[in-house]
Amino acid sequence: MPEYQYLSGFGSHFTSEDARFPNALPEGQNSPQKCPYGLYAEQLSGSAFTAPRTENTRSWLYRIRPSVVHQPFQRFDGVAPFLRGTGWEEQHPNPNQMRWNPFDLPADAKEVDFVAGLHTVCGAGDVRARHGLAVHVYLANSSMKDTAFYNSDGDFLIVPQQGPLDIMTEFGRLYVKPNEICVIPQGIRFTVALEGPSRGYILEVYDGHFRLPDLGPIGANGLANPRDFLTPTAHFEDRTVAGYRIVSKFQGALFVATQGHSPFDVVAWHGNYVPYKYDLARFMVINSVSFDHCDPSIFTVLTCPSNRPGTAIADFVIFPPRWSVQEHTFRPPYYHRNCMSEFMGLIFGRYEAKEGGFLPGGASLHSMMTPHGPDHRCFEGASNAELKPERIADGTQAFMFESSLSMAVTRWGEETCQKLDARFRVG
């Protein structure tokens, strides 16, 4: 396995250069007349130039060849036929609770890479208006070969469920295992190598970028700590390749251009617009130690805020192993109707409120104001259990993509995949 080196921190301004090219970063300026080693300076902006400093994101890349050296983009039809970014009206609205059995991996006889394996389950908004989100799953069994991908529409938050992802980005290499996540911000090119059949979930946001939630009265520390987020160090390849493919997701459709070299030729970089990964086991859980429930927002790892204060386009929430100690309290998640949309997935284990049909690699969707809560078996057990301190969710990692937008399910999600559990009515 290659060596992976990381920089620690969230939202930091990093500098990194490949050790093979010492002093590749220009001294004291971003775009000198001549860069060291004859490199090309290129800025990648993740926000408007005039965005407030606290929200301004950009990085400078110093590369062997500029990104502009490629042939024109052409439509890349038929590659990921179930990928969506617009057209949420293809199905009639359905407010019912939905639960999916584990999504099928590709048959061994057919090679399917990360891009070809993208399937959209649900979403809302419009990529052209830069407002909304989409939930995808990836179902793949082969590595991307001489192909890089970037998303012009928004950020990808990737949640592996089966199989690790070896991701090469313009900023360096990420190795992301199940129970870890990674974020690839808008526009950053990457390629994915697999070690076998792989499945996972993706939360895509169009509005802005993911950030750490505010802590309010929790104070300065807790939940996902900034030091635990890891950004790759510079690592380049200078490789001539005839017909190297650059795949772009643009306005929900795929386009492809060819060029004669690998795009991962960034020798050095600096800035705060970067890919990163996070180990969910490092989340610092906060919960009630007396009675009743804290709101599930205390389990938020990352958020993409909307323009309404305190309201998110999307939150990424986890339900990790923890102690449960509340007195005279019904301890599982309570019955609930909500002005948010809740898409849940299970990485491994048995989720405490739905131990029956909610399986790793599957999912559920509770739409706005649709009642949901624990199943009958869970209710009876928790209502009559002895209330002593106990560990819950050991060996389990469930998560939720929660949004203030009302999400529509795609035809693939409701019909084509044939994984929707018709027996699921309540819970």
PDB file of N, CA and C in Angstrom, residues 26-96:
ATOM      1  N   PRO A  26       6.278  29.210  -4.551  1.00  0.00           N
ATOM      2  CA  PRO A  26       6.921  30.518  -4.707  1.00  0.00           C
ATOM      3  C   PRO A  26       7.051  31.240  -3.370  1.00  0.00           C
ATOM      4  N   GLU A  27       8.101  32.008  -3.219  1.00  0.00           N
ATOM      5  CA  GLU A  27       8.328  32.778  -1.998  1.00  0.00           C
ATOM      6  C   GLU A  27       7.585  34.100  -2.070  1.00  0.00           C
ATOM      7  N   GLY A  28       6.682  34.351  -1.111  1.00  0.00           N
ATOM      8  CA  GLY A  28       6.139  35.684  -0.921  1.00  0.00           C
ATOM      9  C   GLY A  28       5.080  36.142  -1.899  1.00  0.00           C
ATOM     10  N   GLN A  29       4.714  35.333  -2.896  1.00  0.00           N
ATOM     11  CA  GLN A  29       3.657  35.731  -3.817  1.00  0.00           C
ATOM     12  C   GLN A  29       3.025  34.482  -4.419  1.00  0.00           C
ATOM     13  N   ASN A  30       1.868  34.669  -5.058  1.00  0.00           N
ATOM     14  CA  ASN A  30       1.133  33.535  -5.607  1.00  0.00           C
ATOM     15  C   ASN A  30       1.476  33.237  -7.056  1.00  0.00           C
ATOM     16  N   SER A  31       1.691  34.283  -7.848  1.00  0.00           N
ATOM     17  CA  SER A  31       1.824  34.094  -9.291  1.00  0.00           C
ATOM     18  C   SER A  31       3.041  34.853  -9.823  1.00  0.00           C
ATOM     19  N   PRO A  32       4.245  34.342  -9.552  1.00  0.00           N
ATOM     20  CA  PRO A  32       5.448  35.023 -10.050  1.00  0.00           C
ATOM     21  C   PRO A  32       5.555  34.931 -11.574  1.00  0.00           C
ATOM     22  N   GLN A  33       6.399  35.783 -12.140  1.00  0.00           N
ATOM     23  CA  GLN A  33       6.595  35.748 -13.584  1.00  0.00           C
ATOM     24  C   GLN A  33       7.038  34.366 -14.040  1.00  0.00           C
ATOM     25  N   LYS A  34       7.931  33.751 -13.271  1.00  0.00           N
ATOM     26  CA  LYS A  34       8.354  32.386 -13.536  1.00  0.00           C
ATOM     27  C   LYS A  34       8.312  31.602 -12.234  1.00  0.00           C
ATOM     28  N   CYS A  35       7.533  30.538 -12.202  1.00  0.00           N
ATOM     29  CA  CYS A  35       7.445  29.703 -11.003  1.00  0.00           C
ATOM     30  C   CYS A  35       8.669  28.797 -10.912  1.00  0.00           C
ATOM     31  N   PRO A  36       9.024  28.369  -9.700  1.00  0.00           N
ATOM     32  CA  PRO A  36      10.112  27.397  -9.556  1.00  0.00           C
ATOM     33  C   PRO A  36       9.877  26.168 -10.427  1.00  0.00           C
ATOM     34  N   TYR A  37      10.955  25.628 -10.971  1.00  0.00           N
ATOM     35  CA  TYR A  37      10.938  24.418 -11.804  1.00  0.00           C
ATOM     36  C   TYR A  37      10.119  24.585 -13.086  1.00  0.00           C
ATOM     37  N   GLY A  38       9.756  25.813 -13.448  1.00  0.00           N
ATOM     38  CA  GLY A  38       8.953  26.015 -14.638  1.00  0.00           C
ATOM     39  C   GLY A  38       7.511  25.568 -14.491  1.00  0.00           C
ATOM     40  N   LEU A  39       7.020  25.496 -13.264  1.00  0.00           N
ATOM     41  CA  LEU A  39       5.638  25.074 -13.012  1.00  0.00           C
ATOM     42  C   LEU A  39       4.659  26.169 -13.398  1.00  0.00           C
ATOM     43  N   TYR A  40       3.403  25.781 -13.545  1.00  0.00           N
ATOM     44  CA  TYR A  40       2.324  26.715 -13.856  1.00  0.00           C
ATOM     45  C   TYR A  40       1.517  26.989 -12.587  1.00  0.00           C
ATOM     46  N   ALA A  41       1.265  28.270 -12.313  1.00  0.00           N
ATOM     47  CA  ALA A  41       0.423  28.658 -11.176  1.00  0.00           C
ATOM     48  C   ALA A  41      -1.035  28.679 -11.617  1.00  0.00           C
ATOM     49  N   GLU A  42      -1.909  28.119 -10.785  1.00  0.00           N
ATOM     50  CA  GLU A  42      -3.335  28.044 -11.121  1.00  0.00           C
ATOM     51  C   GLU A  42      -4.139  28.175  -9.842  1.00  0.00           C
ATOM     52  N   GLN A  43      -5.066  29.124  -9.802  1.00  0.00           N
ATOM     53  CA  GLN A  43      -5.914  29.291  -8.624  1.00  0.00           C
ATOM     54  C   GLN A  43      -7.222  28.523  -8.813  1.00  0.00           C
ATOM     55  N   LEU A  44      -7.629  27.815  -7.762  1.00  0.00           N
ATOM     56  CA  LEU A  44      -8.915  27.114  -7.717  1.00  0.00           C
ATOM     57  C   LEU A  44      -9.764  27.806  -6.659  1.00  0.00           C
ATOM     58  N   SER A  45     -10.839  28.461  -7.092  1.00  0.00           N
ATOM     59  CA  SER A  45     -11.665  29.252  -6.181  1.00  0.00           C
ATOM     60  C   SER A  45     -12.917  28.484  -5.798  1.00  0.00           C
ATOM     61  N   GLY A  46     -13.180  28.381  -4.499  1.00  0.00           N
ATOM     62  CA  GLY A  46     -14.386  27.732  -4.011  1.00  0.00           C
ATOM     63  C   GLY A  46     -15.447  28.715  -3.574  1.00  0.00           C
ATOM     64  N   SER A  47     -15.165  30.013  -3.710  1.00  0.00           N
ATOM     65  CA  SER A  47     -16.128  31.058  -3.363  1.00  0.00           C
ATOM     66  C   SER A  47     -15.867  32.251  -4.273  1.00  0.00           C
ATOM     67  N   ALA A  48     -16.798  33.206  -4.251  1.00  0.00           N
ATOM     68  CA  ALA A  48     -16.570  34.444  -4.994  1.00  0.00           C
ATOM     69  C   ALA A  48     -15.349  35.161  -4.436  1.00  0.00           C
ATOM     70  N   PHE A  49     -14.636  35.872  -5.302  1.00  0.00           N
ATOM     71  CA  PHE A  49     -13.460  36.616  -4.840  1.00  0.00           C
ATOM     72  C   PHE A  49     -13.809  37.551  -3.685  1.00  0.00           C
ATOM     73  N   THR A  50     -15.017  38.113  -3.728  1.00  0.00           N
ATOM     74  CA  THR A  50     -15.412  39.140  -2.764  1.00  0.00           C
ATOM     75  C   THR A  50     -16.149  38.588  -1.552  1.00  0.00           C
ATOM     76  N   ALA A  51     -16.195  37.266  -1.399  1.00  0.00           N
ATOM     77  CA  ALA A  51     -16.838  36.681  -0.218  1.00  0.00           C
ATOM     78  C   ALA A  51     -16.119  37.141   1.047  1.00  0.00           C
ATOM     79  N   PRO A  52     -16.847  37.281   2.168  1.00  0.00           N
ATOM     80  CA  PRO A  52     -16.179  37.670   3.413  1.00  0.00           C
ATOM     81  C   PRO A  52     -15.013  36.728   3.730  1.00  0.00           C
ATOM     82  N   ARG A  53     -14.014  37.268   4.390  1.00  0.00           N
ATOM     83  CA  ARG A  53     -12.809  36.479   4.653  1.00  0.00           C
ATOM     84  C   ARG A  53     -13.122  35.175   5.378  1.00  0.00           C
ATOM     85  N   THR A  54     -14.108  35.192   6.276  1.00  0.00           N
ATOM     86  CA  THR A  54     -14.444  33.974   7.022  1.00  0.00           C
ATOM     87  C   THR A  54     -15.052  32.901   6.123  1.00  0.00           C
ATOM     88  N   GLU A  55     -15.538  33.276   4.944  1.00  0.00           N
ATOM     89  CA  GLU A  55     -16.182  32.336   4.035  1.00  0.00           C
ATOM     90  C   GLU A  55     -15.419  32.191   2.716  1.00  0.00           C
ATOM     91  N   ASN A  56     -14.311  32.878   2.585  1.00  0.00           N
ATOM     92  CA  ASN A  56     -13.570  32.885   1.332  1.00  0.00           C
ATOM     93  C   ASN A  56     -12.665  31.668   1.250  1.00  0.00           C
ATOM     94  N   THR A  57     -12.839  30.872   0.211  1.00  0.00           N
ATOM     95  CA  THR A  57     -12.063  29.647   0.066  1.00  0.00           C
ATOM     96  C   THR A  57     -11.393  29.625  -1.302  1.00  0.00           C
ATOM     97  N   ARG A  58     -10.106  29.319  -1.307  1.00  0.00           N
ATOM     98  CA  ARG A  58      -9.361  29.199  -2.552  1.00  0.00           C
ATOM     99  C   ARG A  58      -8.031  28.512  -2.249  1.00  0.00           C
ATOM    100  N   SER A  59      -7.478  27.898  -3.269  1.00  0.00           N
ATOM    101  CA  SER A  59      -6.137  27.318  -3.174  1.00  0.00           C
ATOM    102  C   SER A  59      -5.365  27.637  -4.443  1.00  0.00           C
ATOM    103  N   TRP A  60      -4.055  27.755  -4.299  1.00  0.00           N
ATOM    104  CA  TRP A  60      -3.150  27.930  -5.429  1.00  0.00           C
ATOM    105  C   TRP A  60      -2.423  26.610  -5.667  1.00  0.00           C
ATOM    106  N   LEU A  61      -2.462  26.161  -6.920  1.00  0.00           N
ATOM    107  CA  LEU A  61      -1.833  24.905  -7.318  1.00  0.00           C
ATOM    108  C   LEU A  61      -0.669  25.212  -8.252  1.00  0.00           C
ATOM    109  N   TYR A  62       0.425  24.496  -8.064  1.00  0.00           N
ATOM    110  CA  TYR A  62       1.614  24.664  -8.896  1.00  0.00           C
ATOM    111  C   TYR A  62       1.860  23.335  -9.598  1.00  0.00           C
ATOM    112  N   ARG A  63       1.576  23.316 -10.902  1.00  0.00           N
ATOM    113  CA  ARG A  63       1.472  22.060 -11.616  1.00  0.00           C
ATOM    114  C   ARG A  63       2.393  22.048 -12.845  1.00  0.00           C
ATOM    115  N   ILE A  64       2.620  20.841 -13.318  1.00  0.00           N
ATOM    116  CA  ILE A  64       3.530  20.656 -14.448  1.00  0.00           C
ATOM    117  C   ILE A  64       2.909  21.160 -15.740  1.00  0.00           C
ATOM    118  N   ARG A  65       1.591  20.978 -15.900  1.00  0.00           N
ATOM    119  CA  ARG A  65       0.859  21.460 -17.066  1.00  0.00           C
ATOM    120  C   ARG A  65      -0.427  22.113 -16.573  1.00  0.00           C
ATOM    121  N   PRO A  66      -0.868  23.180 -17.205  1.00  0.00           N
ATOM    122  CA  PRO A  66      -2.116  23.817 -16.755  1.00  0.00           C
ATOM    123  C   PRO A  66      -3.335  22.952 -17.087  1.00  0.00           C
ATOM    124  N   SER A  67      -4.376  23.091 -16.286  1.00  0.00           N
ATOM    125  CA  SER A  67      -5.592  22.286 -16.481  1.00  0.00           C
ATOM    126  C   SER A  67      -6.270  22.563 -17.807  1.00  0.00           C
ATOM    127  N   VAL A  68      -6.036  23.730 -18.380  1.00  0.00           N
ATOM    128  CA  VAL A  68      -6.729  24.116 -19.601  1.00  0.00           C
ATOM    129  C   VAL A  68      -6.295  23.300 -20.817  1.00  0.00           C
ATOM    130  N   VAL A  69      -5.211  22.525 -20.688  1.00  0.00           N
ATOM    131  CA  VAL A  69      -4.707  21.747 -21.826  1.00  0.00           C
ATOM    132  C   VAL A  69      -5.538  20.466 -21.968  1.00  0.00           C
ATOM    133  N   HIS A  70      -6.650  20.567 -22.704  1.00  0.00           N
ATOM    134  CA  HIS A  70      -7.484  19.393 -22.983  1.00  0.00           C
ATOM    135  C   HIS A  70      -8.320  19.660 -24.223  1.00  0.00           C
ATOM    136  N   GLN A  71      -8.884  18.634 -24.786  1.00  0.00           N
ATOM    137  CA  GLN A  71      -9.783  18.755 -25.929  1.00  0.00           C
ATOM    138  C   GLN A  71     -11.156  19.228 -25.441  1.00  0.00           C
ATOM    139  N   PRO A  72     -12.031  19.696 -26.348  1.00  0.00           N
ATOM    140  CA  PRO A  72     -13.363  20.150 -25.919  1.00  0.00           C
ATOM    141  C   PRO A  72     -14.162  19.034 -25.246  1.00  0.00           C
ATOM    142  N   PHE A  73     -15.035  19.437 -24.324  1.00  0.00           N
ATOM    143  CA  PHE A  73     -15.917  18.488 -23.661  1.00  0.00           C
ATOM    144  C   PHE A  73     -17.033  18.049 -24.608  1.00  0.00           C
ATOM    145  N   GLN A  74     -17.366  16.772 -24.546  1.00  0.00           N
ATOM    146  CA  GLN A  74     -18.467  16.190 -25.303  1.00  0.00           C
ATOM    147  C   GLN A  74     -19.414  15.498 -24.329  1.00  0.00           C
ATOM    148  N   ARG A  75     -20.689  15.329 -24.711  1.00  0.00           N
ATOM    149  CA  ARG A  75     -21.624  14.592 -23.865  1.00  0.00           C
ATOM    150  C   ARG A  75     -21.107  13.180 -23.627  1.00  0.00           C
ATOM    151  N   PHE A  76     -21.271  12.689 -22.425  1.00  0.00           N
ATOM    152  CA  PHE A  76     -20.797  11.357 -22.033  1.00  0.00           C
ATOM    153  C   PHE A  76     -22.024  10.524 -21.696  1.00  0.00           C
ATOM    154  N   ASP A  77     -22.906  10.352 -22.644  1.00  0.00           N
ATOM    155  CA  ASP A  77     -24.198   9.712 -22.413  1.00  0.00           C
ATOM    156  C   ASP A  77     -24.042   8.214 -22.167  1.00  0.00           C
ATOM    157  N   GLY A  78     -24.945   7.679 -21.356  1.00  0.00           N
ATOM    158  CA  GLY A  78     -25.008   6.238 -21.145  1.00  0.00           C
ATOM    159  C   GLY A  78     -24.061   5.693 -20.122  1.00  0.00           C
ATOM    160  N   VAL A  79     -23.182   6.532 -19.561  1.00  0.00           N
ATOM    161  CA  VAL A  79     -22.175   6.032 -18.623  1.00  0.00           C
ATOM    162  C   VAL A  79     -22.773   5.809 -17.241  1.00  0.00           C
ATOM    163  N   ALA A  80     -23.512   6.766 -16.744  1.00  0.00           N
ATOM    164  CA  ALA A  80     -24.191   6.636 -15.446  1.00  0.00           C
ATOM    165  C   ALA A  80     -25.652   7.009 -15.675  1.00  0.00           C
ATOM    166  N   PRO A  81     -26.437   6.124 -16.263  1.00  0.00           N
ATOM    167  CA  PRO A  81     -27.791   6.485 -16.708  1.00  0.00           C
ATOM    168  C   PRO A  81     -28.750   6.834 -15.580  1.00  0.00           C
ATOM    169  N   PHE A  82     -28.400   6.476 -14.344  1.00  0.00           N
ATOM    170  CA  PHE A  82     -29.318   6.741 -13.236  1.00  0.00           C
ATOM    171  C   PHE A  82     -28.824   7.880 -12.342  1.00  0.00           C
ATOM    172  N   LEU A  83     -27.880   8.669 -12.850  1.00  0.00           N
ATOM    173  CA  LEU A  83     -27.409   9.851 -12.142  1.00  0.00           C
ATOM    174  C   LEU A  83     -28.317  11.025 -12.481  1.00  0.00           C
ATOM    175  N   ARG A  84     -28.746  11.764 -11.460  1.00  0.00           N
ATOM    176  CA  ARG A  84     -29.644  12.895 -11.658  1.00  0.00           C
ATOM    177  C   ARG A  84     -29.115  14.124 -10.909  1.00  0.00           C
ATOM    178  N   GLY A  85     -29.471  15.299 -11.444  1.00  0.00           N
ATOM    179  CA  GLY A  85     -29.194  16.551 -10.756  1.00  0.00           C
ATOM    180  C   GLY A  85     -30.309  17.547 -10.961  1.00  0.00           C
ATOM    181  N   THR A  86     -31.190  17.215 -11.899  1.00  0.00           N
ATOM    182  CA  THR A  86     -32.368  18.032 -12.177  1.00  0.00           C
ATOM    183  C   THR A  86     -33.510  17.070 -12.501  1.00  0.00           C
ATOM    184  N   GLY A  87     -34.681  17.631 -12.807  1.00  0.00           N
ATOM    185  CA  GLY A  87     -35.803  16.791 -13.233  1.00  0.00           C
ATOM    186  C   GLY A  87     -36.380  15.955 -12.115  1.00  0.00           C
ATOM    187  N   TRP A  88     -36.587  16.571 -10.945  1.00  0.00           N
ATOM    188  CA  TRP A  88     -37.113  15.831  -9.799  1.00  0.00           C
ATOM    189  C   TRP A  88     -38.597  15.511  -9.955  1.00  0.00           C
ATOM    190  N   GLU A  89     -39.194  15.884 -11.094  1.00  0.00           N
ATOM    191  CA  GLU A  89     -40.626  15.654 -11.296  1.00  0.00           C
ATOM    192  C   GLU A  89     -40.912  14.351 -12.028  1.00  0.00           C
ATOM    193  N   GLU A  90     -39.903  13.498 -12.247  1.00  0.00           N
ATOM    194  CA  GLU A  90     -40.146  12.286 -13.043  1.00  0.00           C
ATOM    195  C   GLU A  90     -41.073  11.294 -12.335  1.00  0.00           C
ATOM    196  N   GLN A  91     -41.194  11.375 -11.021  1.00  0.00           N
ATOM    197  CA  GLN A  91     -42.112  10.528 -10.268  1.00  0.00           C
ATOM    198  C   GLN A  91     -43.180  11.377  -9.592  1.00  0.00           C
ATOM    199  N   HIS A  92     -44.359  10.781  -9.400  1.00  0.00           N
ATOM    200  CA  HIS A  92     -45.403  11.463  -8.641  1.00  0.00           C
ATOM    201  C   HIS A  92     -44.958  11.560  -7.189  1.00  0.00           C
ATOM    202  N   PRO A  93     -45.210  12.688  -6.503  1.00  0.00           N
ATOM    203  CA  PRO A  93     -44.815  12.796  -5.094  1.00  0.00           C
ATOM    204  C   PRO A  93     -45.377  11.656  -4.253  1.00  0.00           C
ATOM    205  N   ASN A  94     -44.588  11.207  -3.286  1.00  0.00           N
ATOM    206  CA  ASN A  94     -44.986  10.092  -2.422  1.00  0.00           C
ATOM    207  C   ASN A  94     -44.553  10.402  -0.994  1.00  0.00           C
ATOM    208  N   PRO A  95     -45.501  10.730  -0.101  1.00  0.00           N
ATOM    209  CA  PRO A  95     -45.133  11.094   1.265  1.00  0.00           C
ATOM    210  C   PRO A  95     -44.885   9.907   2.187  1.00  0.00           C
ATOM    211  N   ASN A  96     -45.102   8.696   1.714  1.00  0.00           N
ATOM    212  CA  ASN A  96     -44.974   7.530   2.588  1.00  0.00           C
ATOM    213  C   ASN A  96     -43.536   7.312   3.041  1.00  0.00           C
TER     214      ASN A  96
END
